[in-house]
Coordinates of C-alpha atoms and ligand atoms in Angstrom, one line a residue:
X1 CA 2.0 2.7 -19.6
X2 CA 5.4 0.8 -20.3
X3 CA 4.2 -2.4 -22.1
X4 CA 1.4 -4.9 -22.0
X5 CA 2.6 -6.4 -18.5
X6 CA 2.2 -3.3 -17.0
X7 CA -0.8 -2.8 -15.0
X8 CA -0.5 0.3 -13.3
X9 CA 2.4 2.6 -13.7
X10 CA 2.5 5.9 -11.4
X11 CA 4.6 9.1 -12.3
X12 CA 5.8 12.2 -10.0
X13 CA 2.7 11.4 -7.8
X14 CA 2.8 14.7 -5.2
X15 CA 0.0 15.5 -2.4
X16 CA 0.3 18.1 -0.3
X17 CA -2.0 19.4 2.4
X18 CA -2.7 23.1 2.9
X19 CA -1.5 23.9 6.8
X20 CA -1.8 27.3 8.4
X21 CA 2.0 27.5 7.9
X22 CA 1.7 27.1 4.6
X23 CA 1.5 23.4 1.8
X24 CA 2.6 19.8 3.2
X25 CA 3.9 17.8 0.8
X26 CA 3.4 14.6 2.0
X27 CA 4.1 12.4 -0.9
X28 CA 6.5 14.2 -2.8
X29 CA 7.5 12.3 -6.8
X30 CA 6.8 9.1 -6.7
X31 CA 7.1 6.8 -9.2
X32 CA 6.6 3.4 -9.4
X33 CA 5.1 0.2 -11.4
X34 CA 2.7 -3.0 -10.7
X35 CA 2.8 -5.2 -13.3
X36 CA -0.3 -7.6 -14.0
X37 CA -1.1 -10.0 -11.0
X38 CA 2.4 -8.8 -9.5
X39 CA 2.4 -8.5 -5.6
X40 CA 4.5 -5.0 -5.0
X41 CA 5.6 -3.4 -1.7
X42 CA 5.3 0.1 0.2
X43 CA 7.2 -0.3 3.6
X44 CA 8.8 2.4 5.6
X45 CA 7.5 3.3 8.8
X46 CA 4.2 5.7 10.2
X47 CA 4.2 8.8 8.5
X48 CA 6.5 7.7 5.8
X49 CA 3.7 8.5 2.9
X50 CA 3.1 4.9 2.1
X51 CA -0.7 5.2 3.1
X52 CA -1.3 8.3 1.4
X53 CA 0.4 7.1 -1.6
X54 CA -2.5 4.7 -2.0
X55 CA -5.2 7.2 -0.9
X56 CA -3.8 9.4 -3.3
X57 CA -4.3 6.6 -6.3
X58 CA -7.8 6.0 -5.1
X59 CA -9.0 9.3 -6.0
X60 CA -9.9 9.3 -2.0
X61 CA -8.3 12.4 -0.7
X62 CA -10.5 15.5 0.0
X63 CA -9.8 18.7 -1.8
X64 CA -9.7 21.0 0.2
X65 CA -7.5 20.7 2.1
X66 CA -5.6 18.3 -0.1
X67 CA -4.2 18.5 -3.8
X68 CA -3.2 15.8 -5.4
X69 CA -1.2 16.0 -8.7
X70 CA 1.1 13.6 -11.0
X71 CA 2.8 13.4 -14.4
X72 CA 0.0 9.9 -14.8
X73 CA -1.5 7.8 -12.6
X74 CA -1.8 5.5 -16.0
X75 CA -4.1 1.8 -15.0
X76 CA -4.5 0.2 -17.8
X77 CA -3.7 2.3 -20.1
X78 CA -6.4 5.3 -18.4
X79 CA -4.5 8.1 -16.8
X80 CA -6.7 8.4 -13.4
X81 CA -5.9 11.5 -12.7
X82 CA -7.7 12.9 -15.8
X83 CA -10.9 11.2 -14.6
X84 CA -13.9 13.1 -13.6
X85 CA -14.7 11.9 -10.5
X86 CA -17.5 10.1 -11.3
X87 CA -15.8 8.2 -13.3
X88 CA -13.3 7.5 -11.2
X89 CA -16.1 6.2 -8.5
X90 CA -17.1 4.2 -11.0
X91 CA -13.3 2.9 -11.1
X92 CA -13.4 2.1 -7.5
X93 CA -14.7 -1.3 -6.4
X94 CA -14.7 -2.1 -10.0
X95 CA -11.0 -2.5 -11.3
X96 CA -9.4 -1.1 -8.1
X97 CA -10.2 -2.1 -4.4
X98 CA -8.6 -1.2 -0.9
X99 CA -8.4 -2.6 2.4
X100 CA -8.4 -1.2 5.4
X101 CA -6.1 -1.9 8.7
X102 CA -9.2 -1.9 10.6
X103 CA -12.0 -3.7 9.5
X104 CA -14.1 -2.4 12.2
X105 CA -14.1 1.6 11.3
X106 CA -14.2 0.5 7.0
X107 CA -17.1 -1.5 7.8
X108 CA -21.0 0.5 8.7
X109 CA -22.0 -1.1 12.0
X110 CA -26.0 -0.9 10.9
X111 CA -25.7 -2.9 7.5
X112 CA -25.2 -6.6 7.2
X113 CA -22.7 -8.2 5.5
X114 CA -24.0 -9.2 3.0
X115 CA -25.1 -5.4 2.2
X116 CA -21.7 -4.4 2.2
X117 CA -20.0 -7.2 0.9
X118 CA -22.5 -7.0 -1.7
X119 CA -22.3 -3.0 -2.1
X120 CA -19.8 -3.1 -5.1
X121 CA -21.7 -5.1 -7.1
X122 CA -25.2 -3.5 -6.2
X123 CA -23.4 -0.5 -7.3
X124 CA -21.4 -1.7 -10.4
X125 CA -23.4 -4.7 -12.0
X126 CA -27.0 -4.8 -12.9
X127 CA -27.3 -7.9 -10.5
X128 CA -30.7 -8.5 -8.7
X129 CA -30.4 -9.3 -5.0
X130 CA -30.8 -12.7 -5.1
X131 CA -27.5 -12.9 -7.5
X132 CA -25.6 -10.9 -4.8
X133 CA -26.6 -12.9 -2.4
X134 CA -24.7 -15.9 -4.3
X135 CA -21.7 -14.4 -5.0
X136 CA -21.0 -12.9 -1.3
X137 CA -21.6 -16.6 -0.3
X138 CA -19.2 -18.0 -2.9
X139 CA -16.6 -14.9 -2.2
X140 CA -17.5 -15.8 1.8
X141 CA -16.5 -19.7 0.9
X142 CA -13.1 -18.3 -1.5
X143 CA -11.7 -16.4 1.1
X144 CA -12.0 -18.8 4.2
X145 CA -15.1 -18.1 6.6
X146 CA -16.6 -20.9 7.7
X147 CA -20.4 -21.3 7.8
X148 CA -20.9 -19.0 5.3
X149 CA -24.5 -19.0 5.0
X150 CA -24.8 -18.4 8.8
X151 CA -22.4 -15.1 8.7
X152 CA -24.5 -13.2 5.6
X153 CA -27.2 -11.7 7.8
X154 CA -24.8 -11.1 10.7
X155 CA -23.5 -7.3 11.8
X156 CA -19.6 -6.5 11.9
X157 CA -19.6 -7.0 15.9
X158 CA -20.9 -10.4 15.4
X159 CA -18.0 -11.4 13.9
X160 CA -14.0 -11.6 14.8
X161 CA -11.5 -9.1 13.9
X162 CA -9.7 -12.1 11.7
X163 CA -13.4 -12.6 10.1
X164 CA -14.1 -9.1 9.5
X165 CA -10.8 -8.7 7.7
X166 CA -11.7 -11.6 5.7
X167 CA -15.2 -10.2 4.8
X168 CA -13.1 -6.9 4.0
X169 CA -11.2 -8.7 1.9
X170 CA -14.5 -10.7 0.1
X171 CA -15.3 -7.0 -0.9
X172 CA -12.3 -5.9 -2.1
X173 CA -12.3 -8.7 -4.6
X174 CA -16.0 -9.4 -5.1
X175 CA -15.8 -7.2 -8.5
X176 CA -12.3 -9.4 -9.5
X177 CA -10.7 -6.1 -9.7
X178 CA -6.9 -6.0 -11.7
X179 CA -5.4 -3.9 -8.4
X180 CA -6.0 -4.4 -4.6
X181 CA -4.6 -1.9 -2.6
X182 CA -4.0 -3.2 1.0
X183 CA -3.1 -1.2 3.6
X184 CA -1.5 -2.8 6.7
X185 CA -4.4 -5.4 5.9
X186 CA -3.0 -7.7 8.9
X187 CA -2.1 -5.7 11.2
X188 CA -4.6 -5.5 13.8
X189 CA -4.4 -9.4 13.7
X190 CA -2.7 -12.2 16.1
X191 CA 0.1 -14.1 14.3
X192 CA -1.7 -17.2 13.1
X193 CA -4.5 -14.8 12.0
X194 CA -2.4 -12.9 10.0
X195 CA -0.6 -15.3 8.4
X196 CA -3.6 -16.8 7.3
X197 CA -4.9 -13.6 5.5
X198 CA -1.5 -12.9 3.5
X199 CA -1.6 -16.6 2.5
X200 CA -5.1 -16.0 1.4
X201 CA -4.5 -12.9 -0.4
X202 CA -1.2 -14.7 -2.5
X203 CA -4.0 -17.5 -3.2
X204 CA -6.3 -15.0 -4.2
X205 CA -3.5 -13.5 -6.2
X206 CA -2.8 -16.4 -8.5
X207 CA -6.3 -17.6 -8.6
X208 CA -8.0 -14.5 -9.9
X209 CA -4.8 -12.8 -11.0
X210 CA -5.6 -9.4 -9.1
X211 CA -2.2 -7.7 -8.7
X212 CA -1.6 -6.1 -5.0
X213 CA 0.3 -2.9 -3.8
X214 CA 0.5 -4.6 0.2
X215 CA 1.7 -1.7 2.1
X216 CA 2.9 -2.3 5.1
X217 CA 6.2 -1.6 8.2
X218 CA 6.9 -5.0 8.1
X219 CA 9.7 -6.3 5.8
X220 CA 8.8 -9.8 7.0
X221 CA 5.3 -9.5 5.1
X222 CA 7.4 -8.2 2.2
X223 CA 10.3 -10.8 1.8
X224 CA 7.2 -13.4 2.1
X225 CA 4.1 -11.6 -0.6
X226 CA 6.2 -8.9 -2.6
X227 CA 7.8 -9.2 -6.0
X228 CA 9.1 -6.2 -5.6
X229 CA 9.5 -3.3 -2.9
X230 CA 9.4 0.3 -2.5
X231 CA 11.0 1.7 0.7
X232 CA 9.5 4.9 1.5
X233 CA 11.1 7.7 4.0
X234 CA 9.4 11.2 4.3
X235 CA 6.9 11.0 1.9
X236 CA 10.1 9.5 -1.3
X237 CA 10.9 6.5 -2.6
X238 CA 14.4 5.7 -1.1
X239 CA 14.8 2.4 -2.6
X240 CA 12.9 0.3 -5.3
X241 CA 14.2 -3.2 -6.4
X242 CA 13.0 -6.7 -6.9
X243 CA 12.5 -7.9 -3.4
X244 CA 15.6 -10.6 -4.1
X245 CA 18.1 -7.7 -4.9
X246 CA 16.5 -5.5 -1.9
X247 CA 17.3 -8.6 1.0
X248 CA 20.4 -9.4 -0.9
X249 CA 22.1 -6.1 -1.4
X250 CA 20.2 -3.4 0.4
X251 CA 21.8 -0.3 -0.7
X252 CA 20.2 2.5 1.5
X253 CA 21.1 3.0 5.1
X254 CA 17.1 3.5 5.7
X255 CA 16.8 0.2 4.3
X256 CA 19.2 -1.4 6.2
X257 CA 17.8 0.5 9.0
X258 CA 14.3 -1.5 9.0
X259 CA 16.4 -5.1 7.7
X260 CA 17.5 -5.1 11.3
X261 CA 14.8 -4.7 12.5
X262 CA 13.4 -7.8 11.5
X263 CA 12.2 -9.6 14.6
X264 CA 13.5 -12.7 15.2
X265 CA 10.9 -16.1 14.9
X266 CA 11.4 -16.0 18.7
X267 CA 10.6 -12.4 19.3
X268 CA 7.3 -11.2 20.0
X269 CA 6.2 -8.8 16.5
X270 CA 4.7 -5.5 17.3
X271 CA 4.2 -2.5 15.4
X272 CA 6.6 -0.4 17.7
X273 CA 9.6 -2.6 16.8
X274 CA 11.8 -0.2 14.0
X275 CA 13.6 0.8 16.8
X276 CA 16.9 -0.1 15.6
X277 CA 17.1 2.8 13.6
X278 CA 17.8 6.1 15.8
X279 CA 15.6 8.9 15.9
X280 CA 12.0 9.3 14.2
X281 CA 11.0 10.5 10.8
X282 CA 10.9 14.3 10.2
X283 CA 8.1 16.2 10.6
X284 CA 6.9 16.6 6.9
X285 CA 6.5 20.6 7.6
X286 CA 9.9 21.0 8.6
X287 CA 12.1 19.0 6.7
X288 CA 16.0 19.0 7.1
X289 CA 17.9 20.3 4.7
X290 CA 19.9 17.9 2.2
X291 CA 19.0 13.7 2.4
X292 CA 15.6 13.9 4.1
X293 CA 17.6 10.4 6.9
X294 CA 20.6 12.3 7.2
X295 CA 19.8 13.2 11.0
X296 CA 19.4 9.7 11.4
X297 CA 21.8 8.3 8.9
X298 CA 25.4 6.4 10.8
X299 CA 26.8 7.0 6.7
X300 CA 25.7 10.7 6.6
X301 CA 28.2 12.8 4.6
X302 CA 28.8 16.5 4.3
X303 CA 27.2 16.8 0.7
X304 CA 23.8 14.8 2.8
X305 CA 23.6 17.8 4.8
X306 CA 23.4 20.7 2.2
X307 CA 21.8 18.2 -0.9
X308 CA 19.5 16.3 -1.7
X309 CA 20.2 12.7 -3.4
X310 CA 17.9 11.9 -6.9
X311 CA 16.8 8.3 -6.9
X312 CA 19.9 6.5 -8.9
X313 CA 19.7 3.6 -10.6
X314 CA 22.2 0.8 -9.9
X315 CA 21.4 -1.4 -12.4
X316 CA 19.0 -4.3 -12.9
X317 CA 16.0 -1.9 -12.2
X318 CA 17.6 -1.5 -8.0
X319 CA 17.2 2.0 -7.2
X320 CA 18.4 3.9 -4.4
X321 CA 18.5 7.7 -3.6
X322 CA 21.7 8.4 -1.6
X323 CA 25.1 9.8 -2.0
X324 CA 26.5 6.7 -1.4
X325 CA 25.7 5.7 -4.6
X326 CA 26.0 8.8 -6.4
X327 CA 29.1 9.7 -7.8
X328 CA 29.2 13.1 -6.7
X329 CA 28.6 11.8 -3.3
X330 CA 31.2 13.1 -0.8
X331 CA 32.6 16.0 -3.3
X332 CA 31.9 18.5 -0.6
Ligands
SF4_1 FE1 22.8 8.7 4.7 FE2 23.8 10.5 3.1 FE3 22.8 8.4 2.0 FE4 21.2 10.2 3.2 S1 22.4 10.5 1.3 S2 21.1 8.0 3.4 S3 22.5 10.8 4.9 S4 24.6 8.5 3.3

């Protein structure tokens, strides 16, 4: 761990998956902080590794047929990946929670909400039911659902998608875990929906102080929840910077890429709208040779082709891995 502001600080995270034609890496080094109550960023688009990042942190990817390995996965001071995991089930739902994108295959169709919402602490405090019973109310009141009382004994389809999200979110935080890991949490959601859950969750934030890794294709979401960003493309880092320096001097073409991209507040937003940026993302099996974008990249360079760029630093903690901004960029 850096210093005492440092929550969580992930080193040369890799997973790869074992394929017929031999391993997938599909997160391949990454690095990256959260500092305490800190809102950070994973955006890039499908397949980019963000998700698996965070599965990968959770202890939550089967082995077989995945491996997960890393210099530290270091949360408060613990290095997850040394954790037996027992231990590190105990970790879950205590200090470190995740949402889903869809409530509705996270949630068990035949248990109440209050069973579930409850689960964590059934499983992690000594609390009688009648105890549990409070808090989900009082976690059903913090994050928004109206009646409360009448929603504990209900089943998932009884409620809306923007209230099962809610209720997803009421278990993620019912333990007052110091990391939320959401993935694509609004997603699924219309547009007044959703921006009531990520005002919530920055609420939430400064309320309980919980920091969040929001991951997520939508630099929108980022520019309005994140302190800071990681822009991930083919299961790397491309760029990492304080979400001012990343909207004020984007310094990878990727990132650039997904900036215009940003619908305009009179264009309809969709997932399917990162189509300013030619082509799609490699498949992870058979990467191209050299800068993983370079098929894609208007900037791309004969060194991009035959080399691959490290992550660079450019001062003030903005990172970005490309030639560009590489001093031997260009030399061939
Ligand atoms: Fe484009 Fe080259 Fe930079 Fe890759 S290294 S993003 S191909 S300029």
């Amino acid at each position: 761990m850096k210093d005492q502001s440092t929550l969580l600080s992930v080193r040369n995270l890799r997973t790869e998956f074992q394929t017929q034609n031999g391993p997938v890496k599909v997160v391949d080094g990454v690095s990256f902080d959260v500092g305490r109550g800190k809102i950070v960023g994973l955006v890039g688009e499908s397949g980019s590794g963000k998700s698996m990042t965070a599965l990968s942190l959770m202890g939550l990817v089967s082995s077989p047929p995945g491996k997960v390995s890393a210099d530290g996965v270091f949360l408060d001071g613990t290095n997850l990946t040394q954790l037996h995991p027992d231990e590190m089930r105990r970790k879950r739902g205590r200090e470190v929670s995740m949402v889903f994108q869809e409530p509705m295959t996270s949630l068990n169709p035949v248990k109440t909400m209050v069973q579930q919402v409850g689960e964590p602490l059934a499983i992690h405090t000594d609390m009688g039911r009648r105890a549990i019973r409070e808090n989900v109310l009082r976690m059903f009141e913090t994050v928004g659902i109206p009646e409360p009382a009448a929603r504990l004994d209900v089943y998932p389809h009884q409620l809306s998608g923007g209230l099962r999200q809610r209720a997803m979110i009421a278990m993620g935080l019912i333990c007052e875990p110091k990391l939320l890991i959401a993935d694509e949490p609004t997603t699924a959601l219309d547009v007044t929906t959703q921006a009531q859950i990520l005002r919530l969750m920055m609420a939430l934030r400064d309320r309980v102080g919980t920091a969040i890794i929001m991951i997520t294709h939508d630099l929108g979401i980022i520019a309005e929840m994140c302190d800071e960003v990681n822009v991930m493309y083919a299961g790397q880092i491309v760029e990492q910077a304080s979400v001012f320096d990343l909207f004020d001097r984007p310094s990878h073409p990727y990132t650039r890429g997904l900036l215009a991209s940003i619908p305009k507040a009179t264009e309809k937003r969709t997932t399917e709208r990162l189509n300013s940026i030619p082509g799609v993302v490699p498949n992870l099996a058979k990467l191209p040779q050299g800068c993983r974008f370079h098929p894609r990249c208007g900037d791309a360079m004969p060194v991009c082709q035959v080399q691959q760029p490290e992550l660079t630093d450019l001062g003030n903690g903005h990172k970005a891995r490309c030639w560009l901004h590489n001093k031997q960029g260009g030399k061939l």
